[in-house]
Amino acid sequence: MTTASAGGTGHAEAGRDGRSGIRTALAGLTTRGRSFLAAGVAAAVCAYVLGQSDLLRVGLLLAVLPLVCVTVLYRTRYRVAGSRRLSPARVPAGSEARVHLRMENVSRLPTGLLMLQDKVPYVLGPRPRFVLDRVEAGGRREVSYRVRSDLRGRYPLGPLQLRLTDPFGLCELTRSFSTYDTLTVIPRVEPLPPVRLGGEAKGHGDGRQRSLALAGEDDVIPRGYRYGDDLRRVHWRSTARHGELMVRREEQPQRARCTVLLDTRGIAFEGAGPDAAFEWAVAGAASVLVHMLERGFSVRLLTDTGNTVPGEGGDGFAGAIQESADAAGLMMDTLAVIDHSDGEGLSRAYDVLRGGDEGLLVAFLGDLDEEQAAVVARMRQRSGGAIAFLLDSGAWGREPTDVPGSSDEGGERLRMLREVGWTALSVPRGASLGELWRQADQERSGLAAAGGEGAR
C-alpha cells in the first residue's frame, strides 16, 4: 500500500488572487444562480420602464442574492487536508483495487457542504463523487471507492477536487489538490503446475548442482584452516607447502537460470484488447517469470529489442542477493506498460543469447517468417533447454479462414523448431497456459526417454 498527501502541503483553501479570483468566482455561478441573476436584471429593467417600485425591489433581491452568495463563498477560508491510499497499488488485470480518501478540516471553523470528486481515467470506471455535509473543526471524514481495469497499464489517479457550494446552490467553486497517485495494472498471472522440465538448467531450487571452485585435483585453490572445518577436507599437499593446515574450498552452489523471451514486434501480432494474442503472450511471460522465481531460479525478461529486465550485472539476470519480490515487481511493472516494438526481426535478442549457455529459455513468439524462424532455431544452441509458444495471428483473428495457408505455415515453423531441439507448441485461441505447460513437460520427457533408448 502507498499513501500520498494531496495538494503538496496536504491543504486546499479558498484563496483570493485579485481580479482573476473574482472572475473565477463569478464563473462559478450555477444554472440556478445565473437564472436568478438574469431574472433579477430583467425584473429591474421592467420595473424601471413600467415605473413599478415593488417589482424593482423583487428584481434587486433576485439579482443581489447570487452576488452575495458569490462574495461569501469567495471569502470563505476553508483549510482542508486530503490524502489518498491505494489498496493495493499494484493489481492484476480484471481485479479490483480500493481507493481510500481521507479529508480533514485543519481550520478552526466548521465547513459547509463539500462535494468531493476524484479524477480517474475512463478505463477505470465512472468518476467518483461524494457529498460531505459538514466537517467540524479538526474533524475528518473517510470515503472509498473501487476501480477495475481489464487492460494492463499505469493509470494516474487525481487530482482530488473539492467543490464548495452555498446553501442555496447558486454558486459552486472548485479547489484542486496537486498530487497524483498511480495505479499499476499488471498482467494476469496464471498458476503453473510444478513440473520438472527435462533439459532445464540445474541449480538452486528443484535441480541442484554443486561445482568445485576448480575442477582438477592438482588445480585446487585451498584456504587456511578455520575452527570447525571438517578435517577430511584438509589438502595435505598445500599444507606441506605452506607449513600450516589448508583445506579445500567449499563447493559453490550454482543458481539456476531462466530467460523468458517475449516477442513484441508489431508485425507479429494482430488485433488489440484484453483477448488479443499479444495480451495472452504478455500474461504468459508474467506467469512463467513468477513461477520460475518461486522455484528459486535466477530469471530475466528479454524482448526482441535486446532489452533485459531487471538488467543488473553483465548478464542481465536478477542476482542472488536481490530479493525475488523486488525482481518480480520490477518485471511486472515493465510488463504492465510494454507495447509493440517497431522492429522486424529477432536478431537483437539472439545477440544477447549468443554469449553462452543461458539455462532454460522460454519464448512467447508471434508470427514468424522463414528468416525469423531460422534465427529462433539458432537460439536453441545457446540454452540448456528451450520451450516455444507460437501464437498464430490467423488463428486468433475473428475470421481464421480469411488468412489462407496460415495454419500450414504455422505447422512448418513448429516442425522447423522441433528439428533443432525446441519444444514448440502452437497456442490456440483461449488456451490455458497451465495445460500447455504440462504438455511441454510431457513432450520433453518423451524426447528425453527416446534419446536414452537410442543411446543404448
Coordinates of C-alpha atoms in Angstrom, one line a residue:
M1 CA 0.0 0.0 0.0
T2 CA 1.1 3.5 -0.7
T3 CA -0.1 6.8 0.8
A4 CA 0.1 10.1 -0.8
S5 CA -0.9 13.5 0.5
A6 CA -2.8 15.6 -2.0
G7 CA -2.2 19.3 -2.5
G8 CA 1.6 19.4 -2.0
T9 CA 1.4 20.5 1.6
G10 CA -1.8 18.5 2.0
H11 CA -4.0 21.6 2.2
A12 CA -6.6 23.2 -0.1
E13 CA -8.2 26.5 0.8
A14 CA -10.3 29.1 -1.0
G15 CA -7.8 31.8 -1.7
R16 CA -8.1 35.3 -3.2
D17 CA -6.0 36.5 -6.1
G18 CA -7.5 39.8 -7.2
R19 CA -9.5 40.2 -10.4
S20 CA -8.8 36.8 -11.7
G21 CA -10.2 35.3 -8.5
I22 CA -13.3 37.4 -8.8
R23 CA -13.8 36.3 -12.3
T24 CA -13.3 32.7 -11.3
A25 CA -15.9 33.1 -8.5
L26 CA -18.4 34.7 -10.9
A27 CA -17.8 31.9 -13.4
G28 CA -18.8 29.5 -10.6
L29 CA -22.4 30.6 -10.7
T30 CA -24.6 27.6 -11.3
T31 CA -27.5 27.5 -13.7
R32 CA -29.8 28.4 -10.8
G33 CA -27.6 31.3 -9.8
R34 CA -27.4 32.7 -13.4
S35 CA -31.2 32.3 -13.7
F36 CA -31.7 34.3 -10.5
L37 CA -29.3 37.0 -11.8
A38 CA -30.9 37.2 -15.2
A39 CA -34.4 37.3 -13.7
G40 CA -33.4 40.0 -11.3
V41 CA -31.9 42.2 -14.1
A42 CA -35.0 41.6 -16.3
A43 CA -37.3 42.5 -13.4
A44 CA -35.3 45.6 -12.6
V45 CA -35.5 46.8 -16.3
C46 CA -39.2 46.1 -16.5
A47 CA -39.7 48.0 -13.2
Y48 CA -37.9 51.0 -14.5
V49 CA -39.8 51.0 -17.7
L50 CA -43.2 50.5 -16.1
G51 CA -42.5 52.6 -13.0
Q52 CA -43.3 49.7 -10.6
S53 CA -41.2 50.2 -7.4
D54 CA -42.4 46.8 -5.9
L55 CA -41.2 45.0 -9.0
L56 CA -37.9 46.8 -8.7
R57 CA -37.4 45.5 -5.1
V58 CA -38.1 42.0 -6.3
G59 CA -35.6 42.4 -9.1
L60 CA -32.9 43.7 -6.8
L61 CA -33.4 40.8 -4.4
L62 CA -33.1 38.3 -7.2
A63 CA -30.0 39.9 -8.6
V64 CA -28.2 40.6 -5.3
L65 CA -28.8 37.1 -3.8
P66 CA -26.4 35.3 -6.3
L67 CA -23.8 38.1 -5.9
V68 CA -23.9 37.8 -2.1
C69 CA -23.5 34.0 -2.3
V70 CA -20.5 34.5 -4.6
T71 CA -18.9 37.0 -2.3
V72 CA -19.4 34.9 0.8
L73 CA -18.2 31.7 -0.8
Y74 CA -15.2 33.6 -2.3
R75 CA -14.2 35.0 1.0
T76 CA -14.6 31.7 2.9
R77 CA -11.2 30.4 4.1
Y78 CA -11.6 26.6 4.3
R79 CA -8.3 24.8 5.0
V80 CA -8.8 21.1 4.3
A81 CA -6.1 18.4 4.1
G82 CA -6.6 15.4 1.9
S83 CA -4.9 12.1 1.4
R84 CA -5.4 9.1 -0.9
R85 CA -4.4 5.5 -0.2
L86 CA -4.5 2.6 -2.8
S87 CA -5.1 -0.9 -1.6
P88 CA -3.3 -2.5 -3.4
A89 CA -1.2 -0.1 -5.6
R90 CA -0.4 -3.0 -8.0
V91 CA -3.3 -5.1 -9.1
P92 CA -3.7 -7.8 -11.8
A93 CA -5.9 -7.0 -14.8
G94 CA -9.5 -7.8 -14.2
S95 CA -9.2 -7.4 -10.4
E96 CA -10.4 -4.6 -8.2
A97 CA -8.5 -2.1 -6.2
R98 CA -9.9 0.1 -3.5
V99 CA -9.1 3.8 -3.2
H100 CA -9.4 5.4 0.3
L101 CA -9.9 9.1 0.5
R102 CA -9.5 11.0 3.8
M103 CA -10.4 14.6 4.3
E104 CA -9.5 16.6 7.4
N105 CA -10.6 20.1 8.4
V106 CA -7.5 21.7 9.8
S107 CA -9.1 25.2 10.3
R108 CA -10.8 26.5 13.4
L109 CA -14.2 26.9 11.6
P110 CA -16.5 24.2 10.5
T111 CA -17.0 23.7 6.8
G112 CA -20.2 24.0 4.9
L113 CA -21.4 21.5 2.3
L114 CA -18.5 19.9 0.5
M115 CA -18.6 17.9 -2.7
L116 CA -15.6 15.6 -3.2
Q117 CA -14.6 14.4 -6.6
D118 CA -11.6 12.3 -7.7
K119 CA -10.4 12.3 -11.3
V120 CA -9.8 8.8 -12.7
P121 CA -9.2 7.6 -16.3
Y122 CA -12.3 6.5 -18.2
V123 CA -11.0 2.9 -18.4
L124 CA -11.1 2.6 -14.6
G125 CA -14.8 3.4 -14.4
P126 CA -17.0 6.4 -13.7
R127 CA -15.7 9.4 -11.8
P128 CA -16.4 9.0 -8.1
R129 CA -18.3 11.8 -6.3
F130 CA -19.1 12.2 -2.6
V131 CA -21.1 14.7 -0.6
L132 CA -19.8 15.7 2.8
D133 CA -22.5 17.6 4.8
R134 CA -20.4 19.4 7.4
V135 CA -17.0 18.8 8.8
E136 CA -16.4 20.2 12.3
A137 CA -13.2 22.0 13.2
G138 CA -10.4 19.4 13.5
G139 CA -12.8 16.7 12.2
R140 CA -12.2 14.2 9.5
R141 CA -14.2 12.1 7.0
E142 CA -13.2 9.0 5.1
V143 CA -14.8 7.6 2.0
S144 CA -13.7 4.9 -0.5
Y145 CA -14.4 3.7 -4.0
R146 CA -13.4 0.8 -6.2
V147 CA -11.6 0.8 -9.6
R148 CA -11.2 -2.0 -12.0
S149 CA -9.5 -2.4 -15.4
D150 CA -9.3 -5.3 -17.8
L151 CA -6.4 -3.6 -19.6
R152 CA -2.9 -3.5 -18.1
G153 CA -1.1 -0.2 -17.7
R154 CA -0.3 2.6 -15.4
Y155 CA -3.2 4.9 -14.6
P156 CA -3.0 8.2 -12.8
L157 CA -5.5 9.0 -10.1
G158 CA -6.1 12.6 -9.3
P159 CA -6.1 15.4 -8.8
L160 CA -8.6 15.4 -6.0
Q161 CA -11.1 18.2 -6.2
L162 CA -13.3 19.9 -3.7
R163 CA -16.4 21.7 -4.8
L164 CA -17.7 24.4 -2.4
T165 CA -21.3 25.4 -2.7
D166 CA -23.6 27.8 -0.8
P167 CA -26.8 26.6 0.9
F168 CA -29.0 27.9 -2.0
G169 CA -27.0 26.2 -4.7
L170 CA -26.4 29.4 -6.5
C171 CA -22.6 29.3 -6.7
E172 CA -20.1 26.5 -6.9
L173 CA -16.3 26.8 -6.6
T174 CA -13.7 24.1 -7.3
R175 CA -10.5 23.7 -5.4
S176 CA -8.0 21.1 -6.6
F177 CA -5.1 19.3 -4.9
S178 CA -2.0 18.9 -6.9
T179 CA -0.7 15.4 -6.2
Y180 CA -1.4 12.3 -8.3
D181 CA -1.2 8.7 -7.4
T182 CA -0.6 5.9 -9.9
L183 CA -2.4 2.6 -10.1
T184 CA -0.4 -0.1 -11.8
V185 CA -2.4 -2.8 -13.5
I186 CA -0.2 -5.8 -14.2
P187 CA -0.9 -8.8 -16.5
R188 CA -2.9 -11.7 -15.1
V189 CA -0.6 -14.4 -13.6
E190 CA -1.8 -18.0 -14.0
P191 CA -0.5 -20.5 -11.5
L192 CA 1.6 -23.2 -13.3
P193 CA 1.9 -26.8 -12.3
P194 CA 5.3 -27.7 -10.6
V195 CA 6.6 -29.9 -13.4
R196 CA 10.2 -31.0 -14.0
L197 CA 11.1 -29.8 -17.4
G198 CA 13.8 -32.1 -18.9
G199 CA 16.9 -30.2 -20.0
E200 CA 16.4 -27.2 -17.8
A201 CA 19.5 -25.6 -16.2
K202 CA 20.1 -27.0 -12.8
G203 CA 20.9 -25.1 -9.7
H204 CA 19.1 -23.6 -6.8
G205 CA 15.6 -24.9 -6.3
D206 CA 14.3 -28.1 -7.9
G207 CA 17.6 -29.1 -9.5
R208 CA 20.7 -28.6 -7.5
Q209 CA 24.2 -28.8 -8.9
R210 CA 27.3 -28.0 -7.0
S211 CA 30.7 -27.3 -8.5
L212 CA 34.1 -27.1 -7.0
A213 CA 36.0 -23.9 -7.2
L214 CA 38.3 -25.5 -9.7
A215 CA 37.9 -29.0 -11.2
G216 CA 41.3 -30.7 -11.1
E217 CA 42.8 -32.3 -8.0
D218 CA 46.1 -30.5 -8.6
D219 CA 44.4 -27.3 -9.6
V220 CA 42.5 -26.6 -6.3
I221 CA 42.9 -23.2 -4.6
P222 CA 42.8 -24.0 -0.9
R223 CA 42.3 -21.7 2.0
G224 CA 43.6 -21.6 5.6
Y225 CA 42.0 -23.9 8.2
R226 CA 39.3 -22.4 10.3
Y227 CA 37.9 -23.7 13.6
G228 CA 35.1 -26.1 12.8
D229 CA 36.3 -27.2 9.3
D230 CA 36.0 -30.8 8.6
L231 CA 39.4 -32.5 8.8
R232 CA 38.5 -34.7 5.9
R233 CA 38.8 -31.6 3.6
V234 CA 42.4 -30.9 4.6
H235 CA 44.6 -30.5 1.5
W236 CA 47.8 -32.2 2.6
R237 CA 49.9 -31.1 -0.4
S238 CA 49.2 -27.4 0.2
T239 CA 49.6 -28.0 4.0
A240 CA 53.1 -29.3 3.4
R241 CA 53.9 -26.4 1.1
H242 CA 52.6 -23.6 3.4
G243 CA 53.5 -25.2 6.7
E244 CA 50.0 -24.8 8.1
L245 CA 46.7 -26.6 7.7
M246 CA 45.0 -25.8 4.4
V247 CA 41.5 -27.0 3.4
R248 CA 39.8 -27.3 0.1
R249 CA 37.4 -24.6 -0.7
E250 CA 33.7 -25.4 -0.2
E251 CA 31.6 -26.4 -3.1
Q252 CA 29.7 -23.4 -4.6
P253 CA 26.0 -23.7 -5.3
Q254 CA 25.1 -22.7 -8.8
R255 CA 21.9 -20.7 -9.2
A256 CA 19.6 -22.0 -12.0
R257 CA 18.9 -19.6 -14.8
C258 CA 15.8 -19.0 -16.9
T259 CA 15.4 -16.5 -19.7
V260 CA 11.8 -15.5 -20.8
L261 CA 11.8 -14.2 -24.4
L262 CA 8.8 -12.0 -25.3
D263 CA 8.3 -11.2 -28.9
T264 CA 6.8 -7.6 -29.1
R265 CA 7.1 -6.9 -32.8
G266 CA 4.0 -5.1 -34.1
I267 CA 4.1 -7.0 -37.4
A268 CA 4.0 -10.3 -35.5
F269 CA 0.6 -9.7 -33.8
E270 CA -2.8 -8.6 -35.0
G271 CA -5.7 -7.2 -33.0
A272 CA -6.0 -5.4 -29.7
G273 CA -7.9 -5.6 -26.5
P274 CA -7.7 -8.0 -23.5
D275 CA -8.4 -11.0 -25.6
A276 CA -5.8 -10.3 -28.2
A277 CA -2.9 -12.7 -28.9
F278 CA -0.3 -10.2 -27.7
E279 CA -2.0 -9.8 -24.3
W280 CA -2.0 -13.6 -24.0
A281 CA 1.7 -13.6 -24.6
V282 CA 2.4 -10.9 -22.1
A283 CA 0.3 -12.7 -19.5
G284 CA 2.1 -15.9 -20.3
A285 CA 5.5 -14.3 -19.8
A286 CA 4.4 -12.9 -16.5
S287 CA 3.2 -16.3 -15.3
V288 CA 6.4 -18.1 -16.3
L289 CA 8.6 -15.4 -14.6
V290 CA 6.7 -15.6 -11.3
H291 CA 6.7 -19.4 -11.4
M292 CA 10.4 -19.7 -12.0
L293 CA 11.2 -17.1 -9.3
E294 CA 9.1 -19.1 -6.8
R295 CA 11.2 -22.2 -7.8
G296 CA 14.4 -20.4 -6.9
F297 CA 15.6 -19.6 -10.4
S298 CA 17.6 -16.6 -11.4
V299 CA 15.4 -15.1 -14.1
R300 CA 15.4 -12.3 -16.6
L301 CA 12.9 -10.9 -19.2
L302 CA 14.3 -10.5 -22.7
T303 CA 12.4 -8.8 -25.6
D304 CA 13.1 -8.7 -29.3
T305 CA 14.7 -5.3 -28.9
G306 CA 17.5 -6.9 -26.9
N307 CA 16.5 -5.2 -23.7
T308 CA 16.6 -7.2 -20.5
V309 CA 14.9 -6.8 -17.1
P310 CA 16.0 -6.5 -14.4
G311 CA 19.2 -5.9 -16.3
E312 CA 21.6 -5.7 -13.3
G313 CA 25.1 -7.1 -14.0
G314 CA 26.6 -8.1 -17.2
D315 CA 24.2 -10.9 -18.0
G316 CA 21.0 -9.1 -17.0
F317 CA 19.8 -11.8 -14.6
A318 CA 18.4 -11.0 -11.1
G319 CA 21.4 -11.5 -8.8
A320 CA 21.3 -13.9 -5.9
I321 CA 21.4 -11.0 -3.5
Q322 CA 18.4 -9.3 -5.0
E323 CA 15.1 -10.3 -3.4
S324 CA 12.8 -12.3 -5.6
A325 CA 9.9 -10.0 -4.7
D326 CA 11.9 -7.0 -5.9
A327 CA 12.8 -8.7 -9.2
A328 CA 9.2 -9.8 -9.7
G329 CA 7.9 -6.3 -9.0
L330 CA 10.3 -4.8 -11.5
M331 CA 9.4 -7.2 -14.2
M332 CA 5.7 -6.9 -13.6
D333 CA 5.9 -3.1 -13.8
T334 CA 7.7 -3.5 -17.1
L335 CA 5.1 -5.9 -18.5
A336 CA 2.3 -3.6 -17.3
V337 CA 3.3 -0.9 -19.8
I338 CA 5.1 -3.0 -22.5
D339 CA 3.8 -2.3 -26.0
H340 CA 4.5 -3.3 -29.6
S341 CA 8.0 -2.5 -30.9
D342 CA 8.8 -1.2 -34.4
G343 CA 11.4 -4.0 -35.0
E344 CA 11.0 -6.5 -37.8
G345 CA 13.4 -9.2 -36.5
L346 CA 14.7 -11.1 -33.5
S347 CA 18.4 -10.7 -34.2
R348 CA 19.0 -8.4 -31.3
A349 CA 17.6 -10.9 -28.9
Y350 CA 19.8 -13.6 -30.5
D351 CA 22.9 -11.3 -30.0
V352 CA 22.1 -11.3 -26.2
L353 CA 21.8 -15.0 -26.1
R354 CA 24.9 -15.8 -28.1
G355 CA 27.2 -15.2 -25.2
G356 CA 26.9 -18.8 -23.9
D357 CA 24.7 -21.3 -22.1
E358 CA 21.8 -19.2 -20.7
G359 CA 20.0 -22.0 -19.0
L360 CA 16.3 -22.6 -19.7
L361 CA 14.8 -20.5 -22.4
V362 CA 11.0 -19.9 -22.6
A363 CA 9.9 -17.9 -25.7
F364 CA 6.5 -16.4 -26.5
L365 CA 6.5 -15.7 -30.2
G366 CA 4.1 -14.2 -32.7
D367 CA 4.1 -14.8 -36.5
L368 CA 7.4 -16.0 -37.8
D369 CA 8.6 -15.9 -41.4
E370 CA 11.2 -18.3 -42.6
E371 CA 14.1 -15.9 -41.8
Q372 CA 13.0 -15.2 -38.3
A373 CA 12.2 -18.9 -37.7
A374 CA 15.9 -19.6 -38.6
V375 CA 17.0 -17.0 -36.0
V376 CA 14.9 -18.6 -33.3
A377 CA 16.3 -22.1 -34.3
R378 CA 19.8 -20.8 -33.7
M379 CA 18.9 -19.7 -30.2
R380 CA 18.5 -23.3 -29.2
Q381 CA 22.2 -23.7 -29.3
R382 CA 22.7 -21.1 -26.6
S383 CA 20.4 -22.6 -24.0
G384 CA 20.2 -25.7 -21.8
G385 CA 16.5 -26.2 -22.7
A386 CA 14.1 -24.4 -24.9
I387 CA 10.4 -24.1 -25.0
A388 CA 8.5 -22.0 -27.5
F389 CA 4.8 -21.0 -27.5
L390 CA 3.8 -19.9 -31.0
L391 CA 0.7 -17.7 -31.5
D392 CA -0.7 -17.6 -35.0
S393 CA -2.4 -14.3 -35.7
G394 CA -4.7 -16.0 -38.2
A395 CA -6.0 -18.5 -35.7
W396 CA -6.5 -15.7 -33.1
G397 CA -8.4 -13.4 -35.5
R398 CA -12.2 -13.3 -35.8
E399 CA -12.1 -15.0 -39.2
P400 CA -9.3 -17.5 -39.4
T401 CA -10.4 -18.6 -42.8
D402 CA -9.6 -15.1 -44.1
V403 CA -5.9 -16.0 -43.7
P404 CA -5.3 -18.8 -46.3
G405 CA -2.4 -21.0 -45.6
S406 CA -1.6 -19.6 -42.2
S407 CA -2.1 -22.9 -40.4
D408 CA 0.2 -24.6 -42.9
E409 CA 2.9 -22.0 -42.3
G410 CA 2.5 -22.3 -38.6
G411 CA 2.9 -26.1 -38.7
E412 CA 6.0 -25.7 -40.9
R413 CA 7.5 -23.3 -38.3
L414 CA 6.8 -25.8 -35.5
R415 CA 8.5 -28.6 -37.4
M416 CA 11.5 -26.4 -38.1
L417 CA 12.0 -25.6 -34.4
R418 CA 11.4 -29.1 -33.2
E419 CA 14.0 -30.5 -35.5
V420 CA 16.7 -28.4 -33.8
G421 CA 15.6 -29.4 -30.2
W422 CA 12.9 -26.8 -29.3
T423 CA 9.8 -28.0 -27.5
A424 CA 7.5 -25.9 -29.7
L425 CA 3.7 -25.7 -29.1
S426 CA 1.0 -23.9 -31.0
V427 CA -1.2 -21.8 -28.9
P428 CA -4.9 -21.9 -29.9
R429 CA -7.3 -19.1 -29.1
G430 CA -8.3 -19.1 -25.4
A431 CA -5.8 -21.8 -24.4
S432 CA -4.8 -22.3 -20.8
L433 CA -1.1 -21.8 -20.2
G434 CA -1.2 -24.3 -17.4
E435 CA -2.3 -27.1 -19.7
L436 CA 0.3 -26.1 -22.3
W437 CA 3.0 -26.0 -19.6
R438 CA 2.1 -29.6 -18.6
Q439 CA 2.1 -30.6 -22.3
A440 CA 5.5 -29.1 -22.8
D441 CA 6.8 -31.2 -19.9
Q442 CA 5.3 -34.4 -21.3
E443 CA 6.8 -33.8 -24.7
R444 CA 10.3 -33.0 -23.3
S445 CA 10.1 -36.1 -21.1
G446 CA 9.2 -38.2 -24.1
L447 CA 12.1 -36.8 -26.1
A448 CA 14.5 -37.5 -23.2
A449 CA 13.3 -41.0 -22.9
A450 CA 13.6 -41.6 -26.6
G451 CA 17.1 -40.2 -26.5
G452 CA 18.1 -42.5 -23.7
E453 CA 16.8 -45.6 -25.5
G454 CA 18.7 -44.5 -28.6
A455 CA 21.9 -44.2 -26.6
R456 CA 21.6 -47.8 -25.5

